[in-house]
Coordinates of C-alpha atoms in Angstrom, one line a residue:
M677 CA 43.6 52.0 97.4
P678 CA 47.0 50.9 98.5
P679 CA 49.6 53.6 99.0
I680 CA 52.1 54.3 96.3
T681 CA 55.7 53.6 97.4
S682 CA 59.0 54.6 96.1
S683 CA 60.7 51.3 97.0
P684 CA 62.9 50.0 94.1
S685 CA 61.5 46.5 94.6
S686 CA 58.0 47.6 93.7
A687 CA 58.9 49.5 90.6
I688 CA 59.3 47.7 87.3
G689 CA 60.9 49.5 84.4
G690 CA 60.4 52.9 86.1
S691 CA 62.6 55.9 86.3
S692 CA 63.2 58.8 88.7
S693 CA 64.2 62.4 88.2
M694 CA 64.6 65.5 90.3
S695 CA 64.7 69.2 89.6
T696 CA 65.6 72.2 91.8
V697 CA 64.4 75.7 91.8
V698 CA 67.4 77.9 91.8
A699 CA 67.6 81.6 92.5
E700 CA 69.9 83.4 90.1
T701 CA 71.8 86.2 91.7
A702 CA 74.5 88.8 90.9
S703 CA 76.9 90.0 93.6
G704 CA 79.4 92.8 94.0
Y705 CA 80.7 95.2 96.6
H706 CA 81.8 98.9 96.9
E707 CA 84.4 100.3 99.3
L708 CA 83.7 103.7 100.8
N709 CA 86.9 105.3 102.0
I710 CA 86.7 108.2 104.5
S711 CA 90.2 109.7 104.2
C712 CA 89.6 112.7 106.5
Y713 CA 86.8 112.0 109.0
S714 CA 87.3 115.2 110.9
A715 CA 86.5 117.2 107.8
T716 CA 83.1 115.5 107.6
K717 CA 82.1 116.9 111.0
T718 CA 81.0 120.1 109.3
V719 CA 78.1 118.1 107.9
R720 CA 75.1 118.8 110.1
N721 CA 72.9 116.2 111.8
G722 CA 70.4 114.9 109.3
K723 CA 72.6 115.7 106.3
Y724 CA 74.4 113.1 104.2
I725 CA 77.4 112.7 101.8
K726 CA 76.7 110.7 98.7
S727 CA 79.2 108.1 97.6
G728 CA 80.2 107.4 94.0
T729 CA 77.8 105.2 92.0
F730 CA 78.5 101.5 91.3
N731 CA 77.0 98.8 89.3
V732 CA 75.8 95.4 90.7
G733 CA 73.4 93.1 88.8
G734 CA 72.9 95.7 86.0
H735 CA 71.6 98.3 88.4
I736 CA 73.2 101.5 89.6
W737 CA 73.6 102.0 93.3
Y738 CA 75.1 104.6 95.8
I739 CA 75.6 104.9 99.5
K740 CA 74.3 107.7 101.8
F741 CA 76.8 108.4 104.5
Y742 CA 75.5 110.4 107.5
P743 CA 78.6 111.4 109.6
A744 CA 76.6 113.2 112.3
G745 CA 73.6 111.0 112.5
Y746 CA 70.3 110.5 110.7
D747 CA 68.2 112.7 113.0
A748 CA 68.2 114.2 116.5
E749 CA 67.7 110.9 118.1
R750 CA 70.8 109.4 116.4
V751 CA 73.4 112.0 117.3
G752 CA 76.7 110.3 117.9
W753 CA 76.1 107.5 115.4
I754 CA 77.3 107.0 111.8
C755 CA 74.3 106.1 109.6
L756 CA 74.5 104.3 106.3
F757 CA 71.8 103.6 103.6
L758 CA 72.1 101.7 100.3
C759 CA 70.1 103.5 97.6
L760 CA 69.0 102.7 94.0
D761 CA 69.8 105.4 91.6
K762 CA 66.6 106.9 90.3
A763 CA 67.8 108.2 87.0
A764 CA 69.2 104.8 86.0
S765 CA 66.6 102.5 87.5
K766 CA 63.8 103.1 84.9
N767 CA 61.2 102.7 87.6
A768 CA 62.2 99.1 88.2
V769 CA 61.8 97.4 91.6
V770 CA 65.0 95.6 92.5
N771 CA 65.1 92.9 95.1
A772 CA 68.4 92.6 96.9
R773 CA 70.2 91.7 100.1
F774 CA 73.1 93.8 101.4
K775 CA 75.6 94.1 104.2
F776 CA 77.7 96.9 105.6
S777 CA 81.1 96.1 107.2
L778 CA 83.9 98.1 108.8
L779 CA 87.3 97.2 107.3
D780 CA 90.2 96.4 109.6
D781 CA 93.8 97.7 109.1
Q782 CA 94.4 94.8 106.6
G783 CA 91.5 95.9 104.5
N784 CA 89.3 92.9 105.5
P785 CA 85.7 93.1 106.7
D786 CA 85.4 92.7 110.5
S787 CA 82.5 90.5 111.4
A788 CA 82.3 92.2 114.8
Y789 CA 81.5 95.5 113.0
S790 CA 79.2 94.1 110.3
K791 CA 75.4 94.4 109.8
D792 CA 73.7 92.1 107.4
Y793 CA 70.1 92.4 106.2
S794 CA 69.2 88.7 106.2
Q795 CA 65.9 89.4 104.4
V796 CA 65.6 90.4 100.8
R797 CA 64.5 94.0 100.5
A798 CA 62.6 95.7 97.7
F799 CA 64.4 98.8 96.4
K800 CA 62.0 101.1 94.6
P801 CA 63.0 104.4 92.8
S802 CA 60.2 106.1 94.8
R803 CA 61.9 105.1 98.0
S804 CA 64.7 107.8 98.0
L805 CA 66.0 106.8 101.4
G806 CA 66.8 103.2 100.4
W807 CA 67.5 100.7 103.1
G808 CA 70.2 100.8 105.8
Y809 CA 71.1 101.4 109.4
T810 CA 70.5 104.5 111.5
K811 CA 72.9 103.2 114.1
F812 CA 75.8 101.6 112.4
I813 CA 78.8 102.8 114.4
K814 CA 78.8 104.9 117.6
T815 CA 81.5 107.6 117.1
D816 CA 82.9 107.4 120.6
A817 CA 86.5 107.4 121.8
Q818 CA 86.7 103.7 122.0
W819 CA 86.0 103.2 118.3
K820 CA 88.5 106.0 117.4
A821 CA 91.2 104.1 119.3
S822 CA 90.5 100.8 117.5
K823 CA 92.4 99.2 114.6
H824 CA 89.7 100.4 112.2
F825 CA 90.3 104.1 112.7
K826 CA 93.9 105.2 111.7
N827 CA 95.2 108.7 110.9
D828 CA 91.6 110.1 110.8
C829 CA 90.7 107.5 108.1
F830 CA 88.5 104.4 107.9
S831 CA 86.8 102.3 105.3
I832 CA 83.4 100.7 105.0
R833 CA 82.4 98.0 102.5
C834 CA 78.9 97.4 101.2
D835 CA 78.2 93.9 99.8
V836 CA 75.2 93.7 97.5
M837 CA 73.4 90.6 96.2
V838 CA 70.8 91.3 93.6
M839 CA 68.0 88.7 92.9
L840 CA 67.8 88.2 89.2
G841 CA 65.0 85.6 89.1
L842 CA 64.2 81.9 89.5
R843 CA 64.8 79.0 87.2
S844 CA 64.4 75.2 87.3
K845 CA 67.6 73.2 87.3
S846 CA 67.4 69.5 86.2
S847 CA 69.6 67.0 88.0
T848 CA 70.1 65.0 84.8
R849 CA 72.8 67.5 83.7
Q850 CA 76.1 67.4 85.5
F851 CA 78.1 70.6 86.2
I852 CA 81.7 70.9 87.3
D853 CA 82.7 74.1 89.2
A854 CA 86.1 75.2 87.9
P855 CA 88.7 75.7 90.6
P856 CA 90.1 79.2 91.2
S857 CA 92.8 80.4 88.8
D858 CA 96.3 79.3 89.8
L859 CA 98.1 81.0 87.0
H860 CA 99.9 83.3 89.5
L861 CA 101.3 80.2 91.2
D862 CA 102.6 78.7 88.0
L863 CA 104.2 82.0 86.9
G864 CA 105.6 82.5 90.3
E865 CA 107.3 79.1 90.2
L866 CA 108.6 79.9 86.7
L867 CA 110.3 83.0 88.1
S868 CA 111.7 81.3 91.2
K869 CA 113.2 78.3 89.1
G870 CA 114.4 80.5 86.3
E871 CA 113.6 77.8 83.7
G872 CA 113.8 79.3 80.1
A873 CA 115.0 82.7 81.4
D874 CA 116.5 84.7 78.6
V875 CA 117.5 88.0 80.3
T876 CA 119.5 88.8 83.4
F877 CA 119.4 92.0 85.5
D878 CA 122.2 93.4 87.6
V879 CA 120.6 95.4 90.5
D880 CA 122.9 96.7 93.2
S881 CA 125.4 93.8 92.4
E882 CA 122.7 91.1 92.7
L883 CA 121.6 89.1 89.6
F884 CA 118.0 88.3 88.7
S885 CA 116.9 86.0 85.9
A886 CA 113.6 86.6 84.0
H887 CA 111.7 86.1 80.8
K888 CA 111.5 88.9 78.2
N889 CA 108.1 87.9 77.0
V890 CA 106.6 88.0 80.4
L891 CA 108.1 91.4 81.2
S892 CA 107.2 92.9 77.9
A893 CA 103.6 91.6 78.2
R894 CA 103.2 93.4 81.5
S895 CA 105.3 96.6 81.0
S896 CA 105.5 98.9 78.0
V897 CA 108.8 100.1 79.3
F898 CA 110.3 96.6 79.5
R899 CA 108.8 95.9 76.0
A900 CA 110.7 98.8 74.5
E901 CA 113.9 98.0 76.3
L902 CA 113.9 94.2 75.7
V903 CA 112.0 93.4 72.4
G904 CA 111.3 96.8 70.8
P905 CA 113.5 99.0 68.6
M906 CA 115.3 100.2 71.7
K907 CA 116.2 96.7 72.9
E908 CA 119.6 96.0 74.4
K909 CA 122.1 94.9 71.8
T910 CA 124.3 93.0 74.2
V911 CA 123.8 89.7 76.0
A912 CA 125.5 91.0 79.2
P913 CA 123.2 91.6 82.2
V914 CA 121.0 94.6 82.0
V915 CA 122.1 97.0 84.7
I916 CA 119.3 98.7 86.7
R917 CA 120.4 101.8 88.5
D918 CA 118.9 103.8 91.3
M919 CA 116.9 100.8 92.8
E920 CA 117.5 98.5 95.7
S921 CA 117.7 94.8 94.9
R922 CA 114.9 94.0 97.4
V923 CA 112.6 96.4 95.6
F924 CA 113.4 95.0 92.2
K925 CA 112.8 91.5 93.5
A926 CA 109.3 92.6 94.8
L927 CA 108.7 94.3 91.4
L928 CA 109.4 91.0 89.5
H929 CA 107.2 89.1 92.0
F930 CA 104.3 91.4 91.2
I931 CA 104.9 91.3 87.4
Y932 CA 104.7 87.5 87.5
T933 CA 102.0 86.9 90.1
D934 CA 100.0 90.2 90.1
M935 CA 100.4 90.2 93.9
L936 CA 102.6 91.9 96.4
P937 CA 105.1 89.6 98.2
A938 CA 104.9 89.0 101.9
M939 CA 106.6 91.8 103.9
E940 CA 108.1 92.1 107.3
V941 CA 106.1 94.0 109.9
G942 CA 107.3 97.6 109.9
E943 CA 108.6 97.8 106.3
E944 CA 105.3 98.1 104.5
I945 CA 105.5 101.9 104.2
A946 CA 109.0 102.1 102.9
M947 CA 108.4 99.3 100.5
A948 CA 105.2 100.9 99.2
Q949 CA 107.1 104.1 98.6
H950 CA 109.9 102.4 96.7
L951 CA 107.5 100.2 94.7
L952 CA 105.4 103.3 93.8
V953 CA 108.5 104.8 92.3
A954 CA 109.4 101.6 90.5
A955 CA 105.8 101.1 89.2
D956 CA 105.8 104.6 87.8
R957 CA 109.2 104.0 86.2
Y958 CA 108.0 100.8 84.4
D959 CA 104.4 101.9 83.7
L960 CA 102.8 99.3 86.0
K961 CA 99.6 101.2 86.6
R962 CA 97.8 98.7 88.9
L963 CA 100.9 98.3 91.1
K964 CA 101.2 102.1 91.3
M965 CA 97.5 102.4 92.4
I966 CA 97.9 99.6 95.0
C967 CA 100.9 101.4 96.5
E968 CA 99.2 104.8 96.4
N969 CA 96.2 103.3 98.2
K970 CA 98.4 101.7 100.9
L971 CA 100.2 105.0 101.5
C972 CA 96.9 106.9 101.8
Y973 CA 96.1 104.7 104.9
R974 CA 99.6 105.0 106.4
I975 CA 100.0 108.8 106.5
A976 CA 101.5 109.9 109.8
K977 CA 103.0 113.1 111.2
G978 CA 106.6 111.8 110.7
T979 CA 106.0 110.8 107.0
V980 CA 103.4 113.1 105.6
I981 CA 105.8 115.7 104.1
T982 CA 108.0 113.1 102.4
T983 CA 104.9 111.3 101.2
L984 CA 103.5 114.6 99.8
V985 CA 106.7 115.2 97.8
L986 CA 106.6 111.6 96.5
A987 CA 102.9 112.1 95.4
E988 CA 103.8 115.3 93.6
Q989 CA 106.8 113.9 91.8
H990 CA 104.9 110.8 90.5
G991 CA 101.5 112.3 89.7
C992 CA 99.5 110.7 92.6
R993 CA 96.6 113.0 92.9
V994 CA 94.6 111.1 95.5
L995 CA 97.7 110.6 97.7
K996 CA 98.5 114.3 97.4
E997 CA 95.0 115.3 98.5
S998 CA 95.2 112.9 101.4
C999 CA 98.4 114.4 102.5
F1000 CA 96.9 117.9 102.3
A1001 CA 93.9 116.8 104.4
F1002 CA 96.2 115.2 107.0
V1003 CA 98.4 118.3 107.2
A1004 CA 95.3 120.4 107.6
S1005 CA 94.2 118.2 110.6
L1006 CA 97.4 119.0 112.5
G1007 CA 95.9 122.3 113.5
S1008 CA 98.5 125.0 112.8
L1009 CA 101.3 126.0 110.4
K1010 CA 103.8 125.8 113.2
T1011 CA 102.9 122.1 113.8
V1012 CA 103.4 121.5 110.1
M1013 CA 106.8 123.2 110.1
D1014 CA 107.9 120.9 112.9
T1015 CA 107.3 117.8 110.8
D1016 CA 110.1 115.8 109.3
G1017 CA 111.0 116.9 105.8
Y1018 CA 109.5 120.3 105.9
D1019 CA 112.8 122.1 105.2
H1020 CA 113.5 119.7 102.3
L1021 CA 110.0 120.4 100.9
R1022 CA 110.6 124.2 101.0
R1023 CA 114.0 124.0 99.3
S1024 CA 113.4 121.3 96.7
C1025 CA 109.7 121.8 95.8
P1026 CA 109.0 125.6 96.2
S1027 CA 105.8 125.4 94.1
L1028 CA 104.4 122.5 96.1
H1029 CA 105.3 124.4 99.3
N1030 CA 103.5 127.5 98.1
E1031 CA 100.5 125.3 97.2
L1032 CA 100.5 123.8 100.7
V1033 CA 100.7 127.1 102.4
A1034 CA 97.9 128.5 100.3
K1035 CA 95.6 125.6 101.2
L1036 CA 96.4 125.9 104.9
D1037 CA 95.8 129.7 104.7
V1038 CA 92.3 129.2 103.2
L1039 CA 91.5 126.4 105.7
Y1040 CA 92.6 128.4 108.7
R1041 CA 90.7 131.5 107.5
R1042 CA 87.6 129.4 107.0
K1043 CA 87.9 128.0 110.6
S1044 CA 88.4 131.5 112.0
I1045 CA 85.2 132.7 110.2
W1046 CA 83.2 129.7 111.5
R1047 CA 84.6 130.2 115.0
S1048 CA 83.6 133.9 114.9
L1049 CA 80.1 133.1 113.7
W1050 CA 79.7 130.4 116.4
C1051 CA 80.8 132.8 119.1
F1052 CA 78.5 135.5 117.8
S1053 CA 75.5 133.2 117.7
A1054 CA 76.3 131.9 121.2

């Protein structure tokens, strides 16, 4: 029997088709922020800290973080495991791939400090340990001096890809992948050109043109001032007091593009502080959270007290606790008193000062007890 060929010249009135088996997946990631690593050293070898839960692919996950090693053979290593939540899994077996990455000082995963399970792993509710790495990062002096470890803080990202199933995809149907949204570019251009602007702001003697509808859609405060019952009755420029023009310009850029503008090196901390105040003033919750997060990773001895006061004044709970943790890591009350802004804190915010002293007193007493117990056992 002669062989069957696929040559077009030998086929009369034939047709061809193709199908592809496609694996459907769902992806997501979770960032684990360690804001005071020195405090985790009280966790013994073989013990872990459980992260918050997160949802990927319709399943609930969490991370086990071993700051002092998984067992006696892994002392000096940070260990990480991805686990499937037993209570929410309903005894289902979930196939997934995952990757742990250390984030650099810009918040991006560093490929040099990433570990990726290339194979799909079966996560079972009965497997409480999950899957992960018993030697993810060696906690030596070299790592602590790197760009990933700043002010006793670092962040780890866990990317998860859940395998949902397989399906057959026919080539007779055509699909077009939509490009990423460029709405922020269009609105940013609208702001820069000022076309159709119907309101002008006077900020520190500099004028800015904007659009009432855009501002009111993004900020309840602007909505009340510009289109609500409390709107301005005059067509003259709206005067914004107690704000620098560069801060207001950055605020407008975020309102139109949902992104922070590019900043000069060295001005990120000051701009984040000013923008946090502006975001709280105009009820821009996402901008406020972005600024609070940036400041959590930029706490230093020279700025911790002023940042603490800022967090207290604007209701930033996470930033306030991060400042308390950093102050506690300084080692003594005298060291804290030598920091910039301490006298201002004591005079202007006596209740916050008393809260800080009380927290330090509890911490130092606890350290003294542990030190006494250790000396006694030794």
